[in-house]
PDB file of C-alpha atoms in Angstrom:
ATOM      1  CA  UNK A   1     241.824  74.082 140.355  1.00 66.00           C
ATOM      2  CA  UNK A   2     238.028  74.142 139.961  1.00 88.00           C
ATOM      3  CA  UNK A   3     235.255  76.820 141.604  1.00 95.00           C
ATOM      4  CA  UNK A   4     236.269  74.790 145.120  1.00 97.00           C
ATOM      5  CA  UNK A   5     239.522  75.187 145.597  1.00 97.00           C
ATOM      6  CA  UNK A   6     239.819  79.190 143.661  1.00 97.00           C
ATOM      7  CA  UNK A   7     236.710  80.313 146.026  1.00 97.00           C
ATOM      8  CA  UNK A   8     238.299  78.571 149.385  1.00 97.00           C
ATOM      9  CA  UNK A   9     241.896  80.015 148.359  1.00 97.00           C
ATOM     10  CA  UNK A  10     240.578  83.446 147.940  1.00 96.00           C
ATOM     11  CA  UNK A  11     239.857  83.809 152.038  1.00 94.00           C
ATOM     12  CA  UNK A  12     237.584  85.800 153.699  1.00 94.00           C
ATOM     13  CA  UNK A  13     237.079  88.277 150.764  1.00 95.00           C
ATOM     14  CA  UNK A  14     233.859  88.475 149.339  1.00 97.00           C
ATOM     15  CA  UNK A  15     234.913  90.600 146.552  1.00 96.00           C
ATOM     16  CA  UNK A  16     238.178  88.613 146.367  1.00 96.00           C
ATOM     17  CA  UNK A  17     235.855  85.296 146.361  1.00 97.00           C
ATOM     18  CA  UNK A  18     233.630  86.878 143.850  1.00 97.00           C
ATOM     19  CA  UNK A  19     236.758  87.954 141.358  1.00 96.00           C
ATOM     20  CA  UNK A  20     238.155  84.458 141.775  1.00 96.00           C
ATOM     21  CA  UNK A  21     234.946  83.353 140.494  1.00 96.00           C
ATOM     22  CA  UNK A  22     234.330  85.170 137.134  1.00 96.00           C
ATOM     23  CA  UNK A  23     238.080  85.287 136.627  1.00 95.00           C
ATOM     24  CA  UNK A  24     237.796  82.524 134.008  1.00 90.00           C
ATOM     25  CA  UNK A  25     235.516  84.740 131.712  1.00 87.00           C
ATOM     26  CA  UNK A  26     237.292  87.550 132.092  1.00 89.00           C
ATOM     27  CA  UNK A  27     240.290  88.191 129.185  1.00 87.00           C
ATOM     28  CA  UNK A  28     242.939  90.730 129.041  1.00 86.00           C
ATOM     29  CA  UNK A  29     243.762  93.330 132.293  1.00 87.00           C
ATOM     30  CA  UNK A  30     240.735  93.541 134.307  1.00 86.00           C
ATOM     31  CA  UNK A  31     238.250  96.663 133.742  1.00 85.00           C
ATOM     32  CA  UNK A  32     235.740  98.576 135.795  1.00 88.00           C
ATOM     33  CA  UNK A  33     235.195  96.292 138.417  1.00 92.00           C
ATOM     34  CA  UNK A  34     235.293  96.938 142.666  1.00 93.00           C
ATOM     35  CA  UNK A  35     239.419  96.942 143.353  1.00 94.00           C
ATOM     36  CA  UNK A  36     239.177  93.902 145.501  1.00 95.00           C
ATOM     37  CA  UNK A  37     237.126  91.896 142.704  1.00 96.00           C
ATOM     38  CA  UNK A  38     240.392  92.339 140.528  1.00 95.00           C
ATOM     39  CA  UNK A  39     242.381  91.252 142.940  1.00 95.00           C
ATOM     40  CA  UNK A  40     240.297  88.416 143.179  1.00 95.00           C
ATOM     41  CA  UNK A  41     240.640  87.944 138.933  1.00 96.00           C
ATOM     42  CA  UNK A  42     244.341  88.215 139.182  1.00 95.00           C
ATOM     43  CA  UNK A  43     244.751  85.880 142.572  1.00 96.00           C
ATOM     44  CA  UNK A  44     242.793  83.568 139.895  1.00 96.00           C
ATOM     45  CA  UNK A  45     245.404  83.792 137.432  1.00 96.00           C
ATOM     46  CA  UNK A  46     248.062  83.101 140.157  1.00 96.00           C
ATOM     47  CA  UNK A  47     246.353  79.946 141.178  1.00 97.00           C
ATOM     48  CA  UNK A  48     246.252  78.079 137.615  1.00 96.00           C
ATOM     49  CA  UNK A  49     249.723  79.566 136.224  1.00 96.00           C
ATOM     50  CA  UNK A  50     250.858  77.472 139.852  1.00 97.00           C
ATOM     51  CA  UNK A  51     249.002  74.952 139.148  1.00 97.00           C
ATOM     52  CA  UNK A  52     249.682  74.169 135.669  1.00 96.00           C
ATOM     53  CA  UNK A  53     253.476  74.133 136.374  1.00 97.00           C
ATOM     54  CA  UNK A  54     253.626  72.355 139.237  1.00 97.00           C
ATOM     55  CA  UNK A  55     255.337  68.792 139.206  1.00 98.00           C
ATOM     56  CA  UNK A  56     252.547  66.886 141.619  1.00 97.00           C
ATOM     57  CA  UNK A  57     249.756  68.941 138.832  1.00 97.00           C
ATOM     58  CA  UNK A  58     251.634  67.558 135.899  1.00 97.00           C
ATOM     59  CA  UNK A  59     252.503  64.403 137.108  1.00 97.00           C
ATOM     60  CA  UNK A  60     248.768  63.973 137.368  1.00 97.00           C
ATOM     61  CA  UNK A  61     247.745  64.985 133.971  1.00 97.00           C
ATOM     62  CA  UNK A  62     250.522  62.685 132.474  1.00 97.00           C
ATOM     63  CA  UNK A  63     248.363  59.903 133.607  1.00 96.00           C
ATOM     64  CA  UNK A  64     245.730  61.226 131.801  1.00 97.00           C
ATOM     65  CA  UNK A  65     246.851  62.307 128.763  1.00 95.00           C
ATOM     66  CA  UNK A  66     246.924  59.656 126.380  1.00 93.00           C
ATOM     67  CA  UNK A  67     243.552  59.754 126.578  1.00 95.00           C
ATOM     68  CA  UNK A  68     242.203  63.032 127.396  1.00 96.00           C
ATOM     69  CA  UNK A  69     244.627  65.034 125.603  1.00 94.00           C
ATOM     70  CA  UNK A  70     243.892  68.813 126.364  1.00 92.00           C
ATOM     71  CA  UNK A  71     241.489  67.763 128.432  1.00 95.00           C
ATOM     72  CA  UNK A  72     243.722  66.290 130.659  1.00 96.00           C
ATOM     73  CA  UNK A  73     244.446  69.614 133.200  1.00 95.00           C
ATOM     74  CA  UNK A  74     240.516  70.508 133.482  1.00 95.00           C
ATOM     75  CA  UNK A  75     239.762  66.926 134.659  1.00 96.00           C
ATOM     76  CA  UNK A  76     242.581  67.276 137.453  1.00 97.00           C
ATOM     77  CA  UNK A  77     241.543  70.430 138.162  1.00 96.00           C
ATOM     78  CA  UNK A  78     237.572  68.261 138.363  1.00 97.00           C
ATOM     79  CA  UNK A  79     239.978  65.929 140.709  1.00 98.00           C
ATOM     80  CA  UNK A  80     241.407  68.238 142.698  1.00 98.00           C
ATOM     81  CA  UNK A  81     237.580  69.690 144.131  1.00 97.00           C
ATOM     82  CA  UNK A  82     236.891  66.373 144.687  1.00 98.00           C
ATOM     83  CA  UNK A  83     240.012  65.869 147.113  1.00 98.00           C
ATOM     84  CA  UNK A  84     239.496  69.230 148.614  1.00 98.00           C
ATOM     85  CA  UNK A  85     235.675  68.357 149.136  1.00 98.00           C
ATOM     86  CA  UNK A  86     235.858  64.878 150.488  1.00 98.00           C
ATOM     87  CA  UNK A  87     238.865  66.255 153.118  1.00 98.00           C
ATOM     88  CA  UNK A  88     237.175  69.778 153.824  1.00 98.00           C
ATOM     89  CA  UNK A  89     237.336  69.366 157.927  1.00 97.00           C
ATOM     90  CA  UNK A  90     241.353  69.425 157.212  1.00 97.00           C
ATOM     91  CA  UNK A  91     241.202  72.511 155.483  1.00 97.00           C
ATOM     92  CA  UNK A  92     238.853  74.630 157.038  1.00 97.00           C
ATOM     93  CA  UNK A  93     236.487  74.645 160.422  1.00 96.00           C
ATOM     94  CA  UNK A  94     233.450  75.453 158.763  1.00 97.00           C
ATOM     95  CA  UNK A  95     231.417  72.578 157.267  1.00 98.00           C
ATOM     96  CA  UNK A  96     231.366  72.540 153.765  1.00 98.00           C
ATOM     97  CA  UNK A  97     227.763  72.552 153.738  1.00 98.00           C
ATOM     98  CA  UNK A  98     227.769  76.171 155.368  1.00 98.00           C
ATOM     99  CA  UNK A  99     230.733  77.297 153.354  1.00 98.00           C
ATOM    100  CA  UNK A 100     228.580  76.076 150.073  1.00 98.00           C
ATOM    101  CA  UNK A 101     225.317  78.207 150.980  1.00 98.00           C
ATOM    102  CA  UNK A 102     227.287  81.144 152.028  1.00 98.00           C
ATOM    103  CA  UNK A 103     228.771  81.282 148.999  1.00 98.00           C
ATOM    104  CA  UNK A 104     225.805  80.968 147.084  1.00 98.00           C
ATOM    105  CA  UNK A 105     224.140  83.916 149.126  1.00 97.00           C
ATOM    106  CA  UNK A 106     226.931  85.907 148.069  1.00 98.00           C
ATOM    107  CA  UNK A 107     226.556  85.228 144.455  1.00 97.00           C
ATOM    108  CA  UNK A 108     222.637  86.051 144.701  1.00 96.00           C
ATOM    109  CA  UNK A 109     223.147  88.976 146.912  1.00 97.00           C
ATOM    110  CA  UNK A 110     225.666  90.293 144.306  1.00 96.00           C
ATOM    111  CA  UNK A 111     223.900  89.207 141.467  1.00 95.00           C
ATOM    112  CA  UNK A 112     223.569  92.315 139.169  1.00 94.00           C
ATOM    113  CA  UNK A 113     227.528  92.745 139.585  1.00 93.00           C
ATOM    114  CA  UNK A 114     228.421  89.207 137.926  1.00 93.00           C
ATOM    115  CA  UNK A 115     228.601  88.836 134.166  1.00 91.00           C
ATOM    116  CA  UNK A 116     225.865  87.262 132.506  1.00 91.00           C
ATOM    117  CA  UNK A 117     227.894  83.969 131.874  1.00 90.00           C
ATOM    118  CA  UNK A 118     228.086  83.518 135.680  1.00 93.00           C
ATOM    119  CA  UNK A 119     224.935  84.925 135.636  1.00 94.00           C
ATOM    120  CA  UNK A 120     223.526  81.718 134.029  1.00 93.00           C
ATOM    121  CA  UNK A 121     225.498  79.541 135.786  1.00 92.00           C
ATOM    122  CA  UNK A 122     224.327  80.072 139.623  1.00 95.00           C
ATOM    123  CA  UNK A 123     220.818  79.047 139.264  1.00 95.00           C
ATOM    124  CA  UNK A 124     222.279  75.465 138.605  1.00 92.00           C
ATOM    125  CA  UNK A 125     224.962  75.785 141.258  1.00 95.00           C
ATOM    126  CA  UNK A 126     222.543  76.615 143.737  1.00 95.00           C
ATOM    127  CA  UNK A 127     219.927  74.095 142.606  1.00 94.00           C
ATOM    128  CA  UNK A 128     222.496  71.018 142.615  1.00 94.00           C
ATOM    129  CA  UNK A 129     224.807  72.223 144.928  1.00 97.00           C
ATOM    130  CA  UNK A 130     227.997  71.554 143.038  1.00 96.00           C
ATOM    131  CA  UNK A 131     230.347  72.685 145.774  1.00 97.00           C
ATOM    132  CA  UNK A 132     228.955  70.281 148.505  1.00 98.00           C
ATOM    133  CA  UNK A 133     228.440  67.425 145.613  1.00 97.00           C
ATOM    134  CA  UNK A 134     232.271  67.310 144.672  1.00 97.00           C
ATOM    135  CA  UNK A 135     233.057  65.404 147.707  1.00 98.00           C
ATOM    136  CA  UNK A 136     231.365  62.035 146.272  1.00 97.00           C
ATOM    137  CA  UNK A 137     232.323  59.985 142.799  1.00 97.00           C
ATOM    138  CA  UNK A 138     229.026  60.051 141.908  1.00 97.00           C
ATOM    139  CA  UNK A 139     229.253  63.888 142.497  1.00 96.00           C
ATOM    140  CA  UNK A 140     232.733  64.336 140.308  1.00 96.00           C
ATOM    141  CA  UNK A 141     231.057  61.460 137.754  1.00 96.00           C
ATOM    142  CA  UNK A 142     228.071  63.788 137.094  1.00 95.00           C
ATOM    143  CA  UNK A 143     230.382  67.158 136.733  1.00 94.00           C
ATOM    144  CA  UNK A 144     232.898  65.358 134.663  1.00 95.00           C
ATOM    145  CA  UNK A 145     229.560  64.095 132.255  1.00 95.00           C
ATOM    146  CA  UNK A 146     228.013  67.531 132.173  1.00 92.00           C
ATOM    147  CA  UNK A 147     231.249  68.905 130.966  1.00 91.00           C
ATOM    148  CA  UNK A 148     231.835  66.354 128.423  1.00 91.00           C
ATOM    149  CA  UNK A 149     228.342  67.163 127.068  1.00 91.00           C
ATOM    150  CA  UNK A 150     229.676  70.943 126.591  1.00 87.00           C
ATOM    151  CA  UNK A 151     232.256  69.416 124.613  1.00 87.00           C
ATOM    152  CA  UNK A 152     229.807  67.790 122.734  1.00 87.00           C
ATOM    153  CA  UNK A 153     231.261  64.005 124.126  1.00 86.00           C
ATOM    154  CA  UNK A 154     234.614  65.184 122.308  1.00 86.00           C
ATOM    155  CA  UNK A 155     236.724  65.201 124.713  1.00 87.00           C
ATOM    156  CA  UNK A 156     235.507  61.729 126.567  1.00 91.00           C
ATOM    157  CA  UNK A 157     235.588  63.386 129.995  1.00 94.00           C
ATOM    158  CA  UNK A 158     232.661  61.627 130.996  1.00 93.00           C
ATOM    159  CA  UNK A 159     234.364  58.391 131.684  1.00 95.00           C
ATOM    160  CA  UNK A 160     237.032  60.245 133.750  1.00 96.00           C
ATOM    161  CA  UNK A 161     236.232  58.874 136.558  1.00 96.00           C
ATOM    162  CA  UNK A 162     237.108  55.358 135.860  1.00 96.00           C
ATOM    163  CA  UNK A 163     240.724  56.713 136.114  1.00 96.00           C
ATOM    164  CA  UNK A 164     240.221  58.633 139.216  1.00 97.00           C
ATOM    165  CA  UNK A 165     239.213  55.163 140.937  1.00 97.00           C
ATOM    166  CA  UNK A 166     242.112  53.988 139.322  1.00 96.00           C
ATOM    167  CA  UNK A 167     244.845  56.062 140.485  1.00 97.00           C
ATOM    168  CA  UNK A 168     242.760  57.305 143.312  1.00 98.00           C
ATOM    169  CA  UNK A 169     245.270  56.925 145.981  1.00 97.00           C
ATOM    170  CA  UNK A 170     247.984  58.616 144.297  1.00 97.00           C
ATOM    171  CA  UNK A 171     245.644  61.024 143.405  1.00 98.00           C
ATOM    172  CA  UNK A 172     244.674  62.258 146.900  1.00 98.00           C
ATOM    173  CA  UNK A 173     247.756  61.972 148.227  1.00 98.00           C
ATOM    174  CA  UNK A 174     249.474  64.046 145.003  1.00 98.00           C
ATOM    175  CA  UNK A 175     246.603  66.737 145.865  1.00 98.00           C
ATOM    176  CA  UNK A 176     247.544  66.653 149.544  1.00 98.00           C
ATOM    177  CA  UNK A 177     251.160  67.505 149.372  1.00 97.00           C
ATOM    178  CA  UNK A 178     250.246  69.767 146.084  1.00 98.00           C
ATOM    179  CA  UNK A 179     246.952  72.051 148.027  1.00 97.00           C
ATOM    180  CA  UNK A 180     249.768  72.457 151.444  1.00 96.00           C
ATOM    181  CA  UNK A 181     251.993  74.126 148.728  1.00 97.00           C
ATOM    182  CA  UNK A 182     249.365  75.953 146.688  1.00 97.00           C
ATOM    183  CA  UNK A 183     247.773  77.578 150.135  1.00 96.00           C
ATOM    184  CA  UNK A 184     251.237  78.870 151.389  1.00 95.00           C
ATOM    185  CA  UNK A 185     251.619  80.669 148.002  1.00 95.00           C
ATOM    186  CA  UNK A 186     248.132  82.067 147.818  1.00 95.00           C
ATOM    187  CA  UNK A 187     248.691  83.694 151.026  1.00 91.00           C
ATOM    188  CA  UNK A 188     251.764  85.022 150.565  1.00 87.00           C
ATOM    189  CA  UNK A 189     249.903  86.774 147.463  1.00 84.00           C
ATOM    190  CA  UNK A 190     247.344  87.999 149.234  1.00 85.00           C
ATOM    191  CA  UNK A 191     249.062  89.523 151.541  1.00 80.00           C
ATOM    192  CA  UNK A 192     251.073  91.649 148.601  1.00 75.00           C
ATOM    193  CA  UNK A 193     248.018  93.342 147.734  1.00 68.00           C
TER     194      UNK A 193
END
């Protein structure tokens, strides 16, 4: 799952939502940080070890493969924001838009906590909006380009979406029955803690 889906699954936590969102850059057990912001990390962890093993995930990927490679899970994860984004009014009663900027605020207002590689990054969230533009192909197109160009065009993600029109009903409704699962065992997690 992308920033989408980990920040929505995290819930109402803004340290939880904030954990979930550096998780990626963060390696080993998680040090010095709020309690709640490692919970976040390791709620993070959760998410993409379900993810990467579930059946609807892989059957995904499979489609993608041949020509993606590796590549192959971060464009479904790409996929999978765009599915949550185009059907946020199932998933949540406030409008994405609102749920976008709020999260932003949260990022600025907590700034000086976040390390510098998400540091760097929320000038351009905030500017283009990622969140809010995952809901639209031209949206998903334009993320899946930007991250081929970090791969320096190696690993060809930037014509990913020519199989997400492809496949995209099977897609969304993969994702569907997939983010019902994924949001029962996310809160059962949470509610360990």
């Amino acid at each position: 799952m992308n920033f989408l889906a980990h920040i929505y699954l995290s819930g109402n936590n803004d340290f939880i939502k904030i954990g979930n969102f550096i998780a990626d850059g963060i390696h080993g057990h998680p040090q010095g940080f709020h309690p709640e912001i490692i919970k976040g990390i390791i709620i993070h962890r959760e998410i993409d070890t379900f993810t990467d093993a579930h059946p609807l995930f892989r059957l995904g990927t499979k489609r993608l493969h041949a020509r993606y490679h590796h590549y192959a899970g971060v464009i479904m994860d790409i996929f999978y924001d765009h599915f949550l984004a185009k059907n946020w009014d199932t998933y949540c009663n406030i409008p994405l838009n609102v749920f976008a900027q709020d999260f932003y605020a949260l990022l600025n207002d907590q700034y000086e906590i976040l390390p510098e590689r998400n540091k760097d990054m929320v000038p351009h969230m905030t500017r283009y909006n990622w969140l809010v533009s995952y809901a639209s192909l031209e949206g998903i197109d334009r993320t899946l380009k930007q991250m081929d160009s970090r791969t320096k065009m190696r690993s060809g993600m930037g014509s990913a979406v020519d199989e997400l029109k492809q496949y995209y009903n099977e897609y969304e409704e993969e994702f569907k029955a997939f983010f019902n699962e994924i949001q029962h065992h996310i809160k059962f997690k949470l509610n360990d803690f």
